[in-house]
Coordinates of N, CA and C in Angstrom, one line a residue:
X201 N 0.8 -1.2 0.0 CA 0.0 0.0 0.0 C 0.9 1.2 0.0
X202 N 0.6 2.2 -0.9 CA 1.4 3.4 -1.0 C 0.8 4.6 -0.3
X203 N 1.4 5.7 -0.5 CA 1.0 7.0 0.1 C -0.1 7.6 -0.6
X204 N -0.8 8.5 0.1 CA -1.9 9.3 -0.5 C -1.8 10.7 0.1
X205 N -1.9 11.7 -0.8 CA -2.0 13.1 -0.3 C -3.5 13.4 -0.6
X206 N -4.1 13.9 0.5 CA -5.5 14.3 0.4 C -5.7 15.7 0.9
X207 N -5.9 16.7 0.0 CA -6.1 18.1 0.3 C -7.5 18.4 0.1
X208 N -8.1 19.2 1.1 CA -9.5 19.6 1.0 C -9.6 21.1 1.1
X209 N -10.4 21.6 0.2 CA -10.6 23.1 0.2 C -12.1 23.3 0.5
X210 N -12.4 24.1 1.5 CA -13.8 24.3 1.9 C -14.1 25.8 1.7
X211 N -15.2 26.0 1.0 CA -15.6 27.4 0.7 C -17.0 27.6 1.3
X212 N -17.1 28.6 2.2 CA -18.3 28.8 2.9 C -18.5 30.3 3.0
X213 N -19.7 30.7 3.4 CA -20.1 32.1 3.6 C -20.1 32.8 2.2
X214 N -20.3 32.1 1.2 CA -20.3 32.7 -0.1 C -21.8 33.1 -0.5
X215 N -22.0 34.2 -1.1 CA -23.4 34.6 -1.4 C -24.0 33.6 -2.4
X216 N -23.2 33.0 -3.2 CA -23.6 32.0 -4.2 C -22.5 30.9 -4.3
X217 N -22.8 29.6 -4.1 CA -21.8 28.6 -4.2 C -21.1 28.7 -5.6
X218 N -19.7 28.5 -5.6 CA -19.0 28.6 -6.8 C -19.4 27.5 -7.8
X219 N -19.4 27.8 -9.1 CA -19.6 26.7 -10.1 C -18.4 25.9 -10.3
X220 N -17.2 26.5 -10.1 CA -16.0 25.8 -10.3 C -15.0 26.1 -9.2
X221 N -14.2 25.0 -8.8 CA -13.1 25.2 -7.9 C -11.9 24.7 -8.7
X222 N -10.8 25.6 -8.6 CA -9.6 25.3 -9.4 C -8.5 24.9 -8.5
X223 N -7.7 23.9 -8.9 CA -6.5 23.5 -8.1 C -5.3 23.8 -9.0
X224 N -4.2 24.3 -8.4 CA -3.0 24.6 -9.2 C -1.8 24.0 -8.4
X225 N -0.8 23.6 -9.1 CA 0.5 23.3 -8.4 C 1.5 24.1 -9.1
X226 N 2.2 24.9 -8.3 CA 3.2 25.8 -8.8 C 2.7 26.7 -9.9
X227 N 1.5 27.2 -9.7 CA 0.8 28.1 -10.7 C 0.4 27.5 -12.0
X228 N 0.3 26.1 -12.0 CA -0.1 25.4 -13.2 C -1.4 24.7 -12.9
X229 N -2.5 24.9 -13.6 CA -3.8 24.3 -13.3 C -3.7 22.8 -13.5
X230 N -4.2 22.1 -12.5 CA -4.2 20.6 -12.5 C -5.6 20.0 -12.6
X231 N -6.6 20.8 -12.7 CA -8.0 20.3 -12.7 C -8.2 19.3 -13.9
X232 N -7.7 19.7 -15.0 CA -8.0 18.9 -16.2 C -6.8 18.3 -16.8
X233 N -5.8 18.0 -16.0 CA -4.6 17.4 -16.4 C -4.8 15.9 -16.5
X234 N -5.2 15.4 -17.7 CA -5.5 14.0 -17.8 C -4.3 13.1 -18.0
X235 N -3.1 13.7 -18.0 CA -1.9 12.8 -18.2 C -1.6 12.1 -16.9
X236 N -2.2 12.5 -15.8 CA -1.9 11.8 -14.5 C -3.2 11.1 -14.0
X237 N -3.2 9.8 -14.1 CA -4.3 9.0 -13.7 C -4.4 8.8 -12.2
X238 N -3.3 9.2 -11.5 CA -3.3 9.0 -10.1 C -3.7 10.3 -9.3
X239 N -4.2 11.3 -10.0 CA -4.6 12.6 -9.4 C -6.1 12.7 -9.7
X240 N -6.9 12.9 -8.7 CA -8.4 13.0 -8.9 C -8.8 14.3 -8.1
X241 N -9.9 14.9 -8.6 CA -10.5 16.0 -7.9 C -12.0 15.7 -7.7
X242 N -12.5 15.8 -6.5 CA -13.9 15.6 -6.2 C -14.5 16.8 -5.6
X243 N -15.5 17.4 -6.2 CA -16.1 18.6 -5.6 C -17.5 18.4 -5.3
X244 N -17.9 18.8 -4.1 CA -19.3 18.8 -3.7 C -19.8 20.2 -3.5
X245 N -20.6 20.7 -4.4 CA -21.1 22.1 -4.3 C -22.2 22.2 -3.3
X246 N -22.4 23.4 -2.8 CA -23.5 23.7 -1.8 C -23.1 24.9 -1.0
X247 N -23.9 25.1 0.1 CA -23.6 26.3 1.0 C -22.2 26.2 1.6
X248 N -21.7 25.0 1.7 CA -20.4 24.7 2.2 C -19.7 23.8 1.1
X249 N -19.2 24.5 0.1 CA -18.6 23.7 -1.0 C -17.3 23.1 -0.6
X250 N -17.1 21.9 -0.9 CA -15.9 21.1 -0.6 C -15.3 20.5 -1.8
X251 N -14.0 20.8 -2.0 CA -13.3 20.2 -3.1 C -12.1 19.5 -2.6
X252 N -11.9 18.3 -3.0 CA -10.8 17.4 -2.5 C -9.9 17.0 -3.7
X253 N -8.6 17.3 -3.5 CA -7.5 16.9 -4.4 C -6.8 15.7 -3.8
X254 N -6.9 14.6 -4.6 CA -6.3 13.3 -4.1 C -5.1 12.9 -5.0
X255 N -4.0 12.7 -4.5 CA -2.8 12.3 -5.2 C -2.4 10.9 -4.7
X256 N -2.5 9.9 -5.5 CA -2.1 8.6 -5.1 C -0.7 8.3 -5.5
X257 N 0.1 7.6 -4.7 CA 1.5 7.3 -5.0 C 2.2 8.5 -5.4
X258 N 2.3 9.5 -4.5 CA 3.0 10.7 -4.8 C 4.5 10.5 -5.1
X259 N 5.0 11.3 -6.0 CA 6.4 11.2 -6.4 C 7.1 12.5 -5.9
X260 N 8.4 12.5 -5.9 CA 9.2 13.7 -5.5 C 8.7 14.9 -6.3
X261 N 8.5 14.7 -7.6 CA 8.1 15.9 -8.5 C 6.7 16.4 -8.2
X262 N 5.9 15.7 -7.2 CA 4.6 16.2 -6.8 C 4.8 17.3 -5.7
X263 N 6.0 17.5 -5.3 CA 6.3 18.6 -4.3 C 6.0 19.9 -4.9
X264 N 5.5 20.8 -4.1 CA 5.2 22.2 -4.6 C 4.1 22.9 -3.9
X265 N 3.8 24.1 -4.4 CA 2.8 24.9 -3.8 C 1.5 24.6 -4.4
X266 N 0.5 24.1 -3.6 CA -0.8 23.7 -4.1 C -1.8 24.9 -3.7
X267 N -2.6 25.3 -4.7 CA -3.5 26.4 -4.4 C -4.9 26.0 -4.9
X268 N -5.9 26.3 -4.0 CA -7.3 26.1 -4.3 C -7.9 27.5 -4.5
X269 N -8.7 27.7 -5.6 CA -9.3 29.0 -5.8 C -10.7 28.8 -6.4
X270 N -11.5 29.8 -6.2 CA -12.9 29.9 -6.8 C -13.2 31.4 -6.9
X271 N -14.2 31.6 -7.7 CA -14.7 33.0 -7.9 C -15.1 33.6 -6.5
X272 N -14.9 34.9 -6.3 CA -15.3 35.6 -5.1 C -14.6 35.2 -3.9
X273 N -13.4 34.5 -4.0 CA -12.7 34.1 -2.8 C -11.3 34.5 -2.9
X274 N -10.6 34.5 -1.7 CA -9.2 34.6 -1.7 C -8.6 33.2 -1.8
X275 N -7.6 33.0 -2.6 CA -7.0 31.6 -2.8 C -6.4 31.1 -1.5
X276 N -6.4 29.8 -1.3 CA -5.7 29.2 -0.1 C -4.6 28.3 -0.7
X277 N -3.5 28.3 0.0 CA -2.3 27.5 -0.5 C -1.7 26.7 0.6
X278 N -1.1 25.6 0.2 CA -0.3 24.7 1.1 C 0.9 24.2 0.3
X279 N 2.0 24.2 1.0 CA 3.2 23.7 0.4 C 3.4 22.3 0.8
X280 N 3.5 21.4 -0.2 CA 3.7 20.0 0.0 C 5.1 19.6 -0.4
X281 N 5.9 18.9 0.5 CA 7.2 18.5 0.1 C 7.2 16.9 0.2
X282 N 7.5 16.3 -0.8 CA 7.5 14.8 -0.9 C 9.0 14.3 -0.9
X283 N 9.3 13.4 0.0 CA 10.6 12.8 0.0 C 10.5 11.3 0.2
X284 N 11.6 10.6 -0.1 CA 11.6 9.2 0.1 C 12.3 8.9 1.4
X285 N 11.8 8.0 2.2 CA 12.5 7.4 3.4 C 12.4 8.3 4.6
X286 N 11.7 9.4 4.6 CA 11.6 10.3 5.7 C 10.2 10.1 6.3
X287 N 10.1 10.0 7.6 CA 8.8 9.7 8.3 C 8.3 10.8 9.1
X288 N 8.6 12.1 8.7 CA 8.2 13.2 9.5 C 7.3 14.1 8.7
X289 N 6.5 14.9 9.4 CA 5.6 15.9 8.7 C 5.6 17.1 9.6
X290 N 5.7 18.3 8.9 CA 5.6 19.6 9.6 C 4.5 20.4 8.9
X291 N 3.7 21.0 9.8 CA 2.7 21.9 9.3 C 2.8 23.2 10.0
X292 N 2.8 24.3 9.3 CA 2.7 25.6 9.9 C 1.6 26.4 9.3
X293 N 0.9 27.1 10.1 CA -0.3 27.8 9.7 C 0.0 29.3 9.7
X294 N -0.7 30.0 8.7 CA -0.5 31.5 8.7 C -1.8 32.1 8.2
X295 N -2.2 33.1 8.9 CA -3.4 33.8 8.5 C -3.1 34.9 7.6
X296 N -3.8 35.1 6.5 CA -3.5 36.1 5.6 C -4.2 37.4 5.9
X297 N -3.7 38.5 5.4 CA -4.4 39.7 5.4 C -4.5 40.2 3.9
X298 N -5.5 40.9 3.6 CA -5.6 41.3 2.2 C -7.0 41.8 1.9
X299 N -7.3 41.9 0.6 CA -8.6 42.4 0.3 C -9.7 41.5 0.8
X300 N -10.8 42.1 1.3 CA -11.9 41.3 1.8 C -12.5 40.5 0.7
X301 N -13.0 39.4 0.9 CA -13.7 38.6 -0.1 C -15.0 38.3 0.5
X302 N -15.9 37.8 -0.3 CA -17.3 37.5 0.1 C -17.5 36.1 0.6
X303 N -16.4 35.3 0.6 CA -16.5 34.0 1.1 C -15.2 33.5 1.8
X304 N -15.3 32.4 2.4 CA -14.1 31.9 3.1 C -13.6 30.7 2.4
X305 N -12.3 30.6 2.2 CA -11.6 29.6 1.5 C -10.5 29.0 2.4
X306 N -10.5 27.8 2.7 CA -9.4 27.2 3.5 C -8.9 25.9 2.9
X307 N -7.7 25.7 3.1 CA -7.1 24.4 2.7 C -6.8 23.6 4.0
X308 N -7.2 22.4 4.0 CA -7.0 21.5 5.1 C -6.5 20.2 4.7
X309 N -5.5 19.7 5.4 CA -4.9 18.4 5.1 C -5.7 17.4 5.9
X310 N -6.3 16.4 5.3 CA -7.0 15.3 6.0 C -6.1 14.1 6.3
X311 N -5.4 13.6 5.3 CA -4.6 12.4 5.6 C -3.4 12.3 4.8
X312 N -2.4 11.8 5.3 CA -1.2 11.4 4.5 C -0.7 10.1 5.1
X313 N -0.4 9.2 4.3 CA 0.3 7.9 4.7 C 1.7 8.0 4.3
X314 N 2.6 7.7 5.2 CA 4.0 8.0 4.9 C 4.8 6.7 4.5
X315 N 4.7 6.4 3.2 CA 5.5 5.2 2.7 C 6.6 5.6 1.8
X316 N 6.4 6.5 0.7 CA 7.5 7.5 0.6 C 6.8 8.6 1.4
X317 N 7.5 9.3 2.2 CA 6.8 10.2 3.1 C 6.4 11.5 2.5
X318 N 5.5 12.2 3.1 CA 5.0 13.5 2.6 C 5.3 14.5 3.8
X319 N 5.9 15.6 3.5 CA 6.2 16.6 4.5 C 5.4 17.8 4.1
X320 N 4.5 18.3 5.0 CA 3.8 19.5 4.7 C 4.5 20.6 5.5
X321 N 5.0 21.6 4.8 CA 5.7 22.6 5.5 C 5.0 23.9 5.5
X322 N 3.9 24.1 4.9 CA 3.2 25.4 4.8 C 1.7 25.2 4.6
X323 N 1.0 25.7 5.6 CA -0.5 25.7 5.4 C -1.0 27.1 5.6
X324 N -1.8 27.5 4.7 CA -2.4 28.8 4.7 C -3.9 28.7 4.9
X325 N -4.4 29.3 5.8 CA -5.9 29.3 6.0 C -6.4 30.7 6.0
X326 N -7.3 31.0 5.1 CA -7.9 32.3 5.0 C -9.3 32.3 5.6
X327 N -9.5 33.3 6.5 CA -10.9 33.3 7.0 C -11.3 34.8 7.1
X328 N -12.5 35.0 6.9 CA -13.1 36.3 6.8 C -14.3 36.4 7.7
X329 N -14.5 37.6 8.3 CA -15.6 37.8 9.2 C -16.9 38.0 8.4

């Protein structure tokens, strides 16, 4: 059994649920990248829209800055570092300041299995009143 990276983006307090949620790695859109059969995106729209990015059997080149974005929201990002043979994980959170948005967007890590290990070194959570 191999590793899985499971990133979840939650959008709430939006006047209207977004029609699309976009995922990027290092500023490159991955939503429609059909060259990778081991990457899937599952989105559940509604008052609390949830989009899940799943990477099965992550490789070292899957390391990078992952960003979730939707219309009328501030993007949320997390830096994922994948290495082989390391069994540690680090997560640091940072609240952003910036232009007010009409919804809340947050990136949350739900699970990682460390078989080639996954190190999370940066988690950004945006929240708005």
